[in-house]
Tab-separated table of C-alpha atoms in Angstrom:
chain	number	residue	atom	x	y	z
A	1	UNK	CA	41.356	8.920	-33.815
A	2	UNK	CA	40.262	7.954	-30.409
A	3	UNK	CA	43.588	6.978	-28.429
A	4	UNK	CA	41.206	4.730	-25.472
A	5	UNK	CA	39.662	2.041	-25.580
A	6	UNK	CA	37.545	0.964	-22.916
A	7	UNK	CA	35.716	-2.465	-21.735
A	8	UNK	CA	33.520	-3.432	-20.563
A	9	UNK	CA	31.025	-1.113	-21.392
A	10	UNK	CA	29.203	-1.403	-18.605
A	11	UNK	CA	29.196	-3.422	-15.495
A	12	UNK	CA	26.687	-4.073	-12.964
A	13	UNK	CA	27.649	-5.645	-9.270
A	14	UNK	CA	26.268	-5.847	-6.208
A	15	UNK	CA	27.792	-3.825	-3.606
A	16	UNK	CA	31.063	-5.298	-1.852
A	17	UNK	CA	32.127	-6.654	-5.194
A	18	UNK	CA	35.292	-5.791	-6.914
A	19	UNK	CA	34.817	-3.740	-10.151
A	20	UNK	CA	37.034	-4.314	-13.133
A	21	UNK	CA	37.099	-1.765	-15.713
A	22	UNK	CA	40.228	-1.724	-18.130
A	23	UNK	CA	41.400	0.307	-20.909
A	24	UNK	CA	43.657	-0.212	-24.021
A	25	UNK	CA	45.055	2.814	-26.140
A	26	UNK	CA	47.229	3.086	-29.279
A	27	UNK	CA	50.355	5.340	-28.746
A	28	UNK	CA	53.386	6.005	-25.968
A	29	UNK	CA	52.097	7.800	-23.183
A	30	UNK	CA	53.371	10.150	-20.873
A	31	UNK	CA	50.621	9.032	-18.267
A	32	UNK	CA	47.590	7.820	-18.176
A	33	UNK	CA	44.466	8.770	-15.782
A	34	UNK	CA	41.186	7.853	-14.715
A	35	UNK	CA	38.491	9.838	-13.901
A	36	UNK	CA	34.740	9.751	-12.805
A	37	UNK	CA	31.912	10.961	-14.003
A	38	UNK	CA	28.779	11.468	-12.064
A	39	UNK	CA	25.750	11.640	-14.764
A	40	UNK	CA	25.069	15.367	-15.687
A	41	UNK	CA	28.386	16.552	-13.605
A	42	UNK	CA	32.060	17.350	-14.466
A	43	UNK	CA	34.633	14.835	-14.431
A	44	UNK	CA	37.012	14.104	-11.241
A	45	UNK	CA	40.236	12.726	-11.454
A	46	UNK	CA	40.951	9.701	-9.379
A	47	UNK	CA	43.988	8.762	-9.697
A	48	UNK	CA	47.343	8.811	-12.093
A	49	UNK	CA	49.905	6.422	-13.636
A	50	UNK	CA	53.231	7.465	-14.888
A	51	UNK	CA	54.567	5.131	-17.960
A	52	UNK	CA	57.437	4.430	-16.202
A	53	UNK	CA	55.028	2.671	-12.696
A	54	UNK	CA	53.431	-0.327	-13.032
A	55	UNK	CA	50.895	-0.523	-10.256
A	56	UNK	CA	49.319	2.388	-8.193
A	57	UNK	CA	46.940	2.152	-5.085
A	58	UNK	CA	44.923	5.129	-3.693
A	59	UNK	CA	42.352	3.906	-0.648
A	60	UNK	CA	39.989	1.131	-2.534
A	61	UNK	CA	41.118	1.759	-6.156
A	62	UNK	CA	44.666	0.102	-7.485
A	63	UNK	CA	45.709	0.877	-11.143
A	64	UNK	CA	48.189	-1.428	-13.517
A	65	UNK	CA	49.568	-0.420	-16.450
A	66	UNK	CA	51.318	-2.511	-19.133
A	67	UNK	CA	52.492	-0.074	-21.592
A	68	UNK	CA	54.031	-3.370	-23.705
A	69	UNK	CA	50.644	-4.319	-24.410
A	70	UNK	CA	49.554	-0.455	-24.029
A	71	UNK	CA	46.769	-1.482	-21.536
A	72	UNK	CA	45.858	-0.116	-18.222
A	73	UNK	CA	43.104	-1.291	-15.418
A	74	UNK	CA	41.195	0.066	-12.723
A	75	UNK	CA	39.738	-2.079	-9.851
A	76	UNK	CA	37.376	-0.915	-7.061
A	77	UNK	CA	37.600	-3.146	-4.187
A	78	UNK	CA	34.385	-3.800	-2.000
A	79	UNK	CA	32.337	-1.231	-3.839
A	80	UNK	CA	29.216	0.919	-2.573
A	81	UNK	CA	26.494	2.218	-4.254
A	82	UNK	CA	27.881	5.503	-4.283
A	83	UNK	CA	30.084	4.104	-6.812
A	84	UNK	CA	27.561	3.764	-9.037
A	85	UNK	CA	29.009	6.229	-11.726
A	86	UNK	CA	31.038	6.720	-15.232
A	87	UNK	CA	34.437	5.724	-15.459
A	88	UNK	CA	37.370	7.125	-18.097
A	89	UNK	CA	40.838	6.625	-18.846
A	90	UNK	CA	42.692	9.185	-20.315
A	91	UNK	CA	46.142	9.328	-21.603
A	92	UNK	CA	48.275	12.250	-22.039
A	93	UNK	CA	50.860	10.987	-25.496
A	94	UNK	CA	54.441	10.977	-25.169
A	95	UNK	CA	55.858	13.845	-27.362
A	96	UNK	CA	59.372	12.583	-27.927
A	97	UNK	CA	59.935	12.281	-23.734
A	98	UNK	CA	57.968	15.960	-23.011
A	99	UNK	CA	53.771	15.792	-23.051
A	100	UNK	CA	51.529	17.352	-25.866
A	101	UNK	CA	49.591	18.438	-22.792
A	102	UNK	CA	46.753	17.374	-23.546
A	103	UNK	CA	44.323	14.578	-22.547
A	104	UNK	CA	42.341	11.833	-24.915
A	105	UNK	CA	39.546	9.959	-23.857
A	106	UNK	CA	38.447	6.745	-23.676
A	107	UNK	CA	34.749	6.046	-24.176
A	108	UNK	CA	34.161	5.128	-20.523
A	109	UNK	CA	32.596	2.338	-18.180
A	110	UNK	CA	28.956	3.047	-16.923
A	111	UNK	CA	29.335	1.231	-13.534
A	112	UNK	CA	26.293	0.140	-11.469
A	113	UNK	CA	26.400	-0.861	-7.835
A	114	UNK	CA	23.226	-2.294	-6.501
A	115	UNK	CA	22.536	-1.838	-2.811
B	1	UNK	CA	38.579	26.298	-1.705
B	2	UNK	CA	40.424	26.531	-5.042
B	3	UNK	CA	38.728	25.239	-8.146
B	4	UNK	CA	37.118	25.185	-11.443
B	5	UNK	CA	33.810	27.226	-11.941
B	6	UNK	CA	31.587	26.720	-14.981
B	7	UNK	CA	28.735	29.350	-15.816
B	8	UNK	CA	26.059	28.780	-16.175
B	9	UNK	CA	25.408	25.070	-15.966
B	10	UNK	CA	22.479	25.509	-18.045
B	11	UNK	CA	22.471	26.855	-20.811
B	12	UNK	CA	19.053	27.194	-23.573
B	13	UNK	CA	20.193	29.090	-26.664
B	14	UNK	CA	18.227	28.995	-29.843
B	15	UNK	CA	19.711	28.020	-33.459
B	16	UNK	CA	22.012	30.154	-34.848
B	17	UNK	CA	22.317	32.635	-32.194
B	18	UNK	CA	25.613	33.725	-30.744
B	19	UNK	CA	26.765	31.348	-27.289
B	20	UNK	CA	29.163	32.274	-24.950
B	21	UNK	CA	30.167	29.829	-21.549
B	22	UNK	CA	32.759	31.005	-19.476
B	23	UNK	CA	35.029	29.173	-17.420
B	24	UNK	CA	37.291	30.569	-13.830
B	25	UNK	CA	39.609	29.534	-12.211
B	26	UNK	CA	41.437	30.194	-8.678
B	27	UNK	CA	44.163	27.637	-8.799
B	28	UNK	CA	46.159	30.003	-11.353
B	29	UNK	CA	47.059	27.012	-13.379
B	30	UNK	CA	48.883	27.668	-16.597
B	31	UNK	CA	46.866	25.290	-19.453
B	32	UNK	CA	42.961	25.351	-19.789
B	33	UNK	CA	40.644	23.570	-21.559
B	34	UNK	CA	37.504	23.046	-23.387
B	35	UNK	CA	36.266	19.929	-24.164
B	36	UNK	CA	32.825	19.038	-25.231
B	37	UNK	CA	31.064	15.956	-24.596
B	38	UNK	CA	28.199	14.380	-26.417
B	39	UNK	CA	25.278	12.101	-24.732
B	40	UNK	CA	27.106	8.974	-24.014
B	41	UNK	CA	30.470	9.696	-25.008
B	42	UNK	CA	34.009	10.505	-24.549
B	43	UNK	CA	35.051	13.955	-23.882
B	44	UNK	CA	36.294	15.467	-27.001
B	45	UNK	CA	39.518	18.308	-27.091
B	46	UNK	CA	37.993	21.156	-28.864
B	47	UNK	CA	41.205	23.463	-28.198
B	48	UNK	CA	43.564	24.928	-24.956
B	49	UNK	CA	45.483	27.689	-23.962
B	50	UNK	CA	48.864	27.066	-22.292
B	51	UNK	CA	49.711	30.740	-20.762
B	52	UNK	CA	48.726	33.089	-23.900
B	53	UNK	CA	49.092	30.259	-26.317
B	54	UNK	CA	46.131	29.187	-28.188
B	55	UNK	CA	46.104	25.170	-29.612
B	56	UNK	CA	43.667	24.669	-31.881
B	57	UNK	CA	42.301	21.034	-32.062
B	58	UNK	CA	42.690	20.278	-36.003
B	59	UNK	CA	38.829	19.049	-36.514
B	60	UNK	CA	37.569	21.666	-34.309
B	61	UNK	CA	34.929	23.596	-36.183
B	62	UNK	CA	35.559	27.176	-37.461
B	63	UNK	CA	31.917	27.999	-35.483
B	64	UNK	CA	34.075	27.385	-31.958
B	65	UNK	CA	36.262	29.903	-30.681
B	66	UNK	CA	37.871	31.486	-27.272
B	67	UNK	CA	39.048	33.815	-25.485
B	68	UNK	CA	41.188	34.020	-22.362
B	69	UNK	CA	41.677	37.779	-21.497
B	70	UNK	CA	43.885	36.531	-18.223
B	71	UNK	CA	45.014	33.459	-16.063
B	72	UNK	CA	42.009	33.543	-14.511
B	73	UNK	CA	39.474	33.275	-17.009
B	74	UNK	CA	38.920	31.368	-20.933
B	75	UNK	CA	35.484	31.860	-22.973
B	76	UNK	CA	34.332	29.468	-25.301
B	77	UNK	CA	32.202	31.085	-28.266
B	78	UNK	CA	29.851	29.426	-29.851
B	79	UNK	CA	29.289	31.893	-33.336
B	80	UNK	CA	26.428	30.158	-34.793
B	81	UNK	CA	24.917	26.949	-32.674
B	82	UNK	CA	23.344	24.409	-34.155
B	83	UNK	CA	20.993	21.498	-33.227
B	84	UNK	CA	24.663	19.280	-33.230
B	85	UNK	CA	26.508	21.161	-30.672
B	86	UNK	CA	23.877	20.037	-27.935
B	87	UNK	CA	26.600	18.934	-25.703
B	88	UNK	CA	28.154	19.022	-22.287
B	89	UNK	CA	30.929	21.651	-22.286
B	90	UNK	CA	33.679	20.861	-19.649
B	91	UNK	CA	36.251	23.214	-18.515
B	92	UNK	CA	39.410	21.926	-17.411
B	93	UNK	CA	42.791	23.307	-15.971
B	94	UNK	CA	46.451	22.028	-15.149
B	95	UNK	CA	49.399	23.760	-13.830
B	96	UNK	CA	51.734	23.328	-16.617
B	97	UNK	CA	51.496	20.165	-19.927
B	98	UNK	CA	52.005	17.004	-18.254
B	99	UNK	CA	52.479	17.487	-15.018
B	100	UNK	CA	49.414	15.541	-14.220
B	101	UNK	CA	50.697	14.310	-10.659
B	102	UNK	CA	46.956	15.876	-9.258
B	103	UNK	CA	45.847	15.149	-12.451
B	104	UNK	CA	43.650	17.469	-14.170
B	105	UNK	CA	40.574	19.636	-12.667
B	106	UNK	CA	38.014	19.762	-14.154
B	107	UNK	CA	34.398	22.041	-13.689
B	108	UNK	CA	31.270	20.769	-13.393
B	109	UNK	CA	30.442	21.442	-16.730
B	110	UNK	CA	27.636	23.580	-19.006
B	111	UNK	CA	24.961	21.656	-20.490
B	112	UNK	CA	24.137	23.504	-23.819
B	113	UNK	CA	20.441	22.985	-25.306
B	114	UNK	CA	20.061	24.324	-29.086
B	115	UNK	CA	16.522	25.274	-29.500
């Protein structure tokens, strides 16, 4: 079953808007991730959230997780086109404290940024 | 620069006739990955090797298999394509289960066609 949950589906902005994108999942996690996804390309991982952090920053993006309601977000802050892109959150479960090592998917944001 | 290198990243094979995409890496990361991802969706966990270790993926189909003769390098096989496994293959490596601080790396990816 698919552990992500993503919303909205897509979102389009006009560049130096924020972008919302948030994501909901079903079990304990060890962390969760997001990544991005140019179309055709591999996927590149933007940032990470431990269960145990609440809030994480990395240049324009900031993360929050509430693992009581099992619910992360990303936010892009004054965007630019070359944001324009897929977005996923991924969570690696909580094996009894260790990680099953491996990553599920969410079914991703298709973000827009219009020039 | 150290990284994940997918080959080919196109791919035509025709139906029924053996596949194989090969994956490299030069971070000498312990766990890789193959995930496949269809048009528009998540990336799925078809299986991964930690070290030596092979993890199946419990709905992965019997017609997938790999290979990873060393640290360096994992195979996917594809024994007998067919018109469903059209897909994006992805590649991915970490250095040991969980320990996502850089998060996962992923390759650009092989776009299979099944002619």
């Amino acid at each position: 079953s698919q552990q992500g949950e993503e919303d909205p589906q897509a979102l389009s902005i006009q560049e130096g808007e924020n972008a919302t994108m948030n994501c909901s999942y079903k079990t304990s996690i060890n962390n969760l991730q997001w990544y991005r996804q140019n179309s055709g390309r591999g996927l590149v991982h933007l940032i990470l959230i431990r269960s145990n952090e609440r809030e994480k920053h990395s240049g324009r993006l900031r993360v929050t997780l509430d693992t009581s309601k099992k619910s992360s977000s990303l936010l892009i802050t004054a965007s630019r086109a070359a944001d324009t892109a897929s977005y996923f959150c991924a969570t690696d479960a909580d094996a009894g404290g260790t990680s099953y090592g491996k990553l599920t998917f969410g079914q991703g944001t298709i973000l827009t940024v219009h020039p | 620069d150290a990284m994940v290198i997918q080959n080919p990243r196109y791919q035509v094979t025709q139906f029924g006739k053996p596949v194989t995409l090969s994956c490299s890496q030069t971070l000498n990361h312990n766990v890789m990955y193959w995930y496949q991802q269809k048009s528009s969706q998540a990336p799925k966990l078809l299986f991964h090797y930690y070290d030596k270790d092979f993890n199946n993926e419990a709905d992965t189909p019997d017609n997938f298999q790999s290979r990873r003769p060393n640290t360096s390098f994992c195979f996917l096989d594809i024994r007998s394509p067919g018109l469903g496994d059209a897909a994006m293959y992805l590649c991915a490596t970490s250095r040991t289960k969980g320990q996502g601080r850089s998060g996962y790396t992923f390759g650009s990816g092989t776009r299979l066609t099944v002619v």
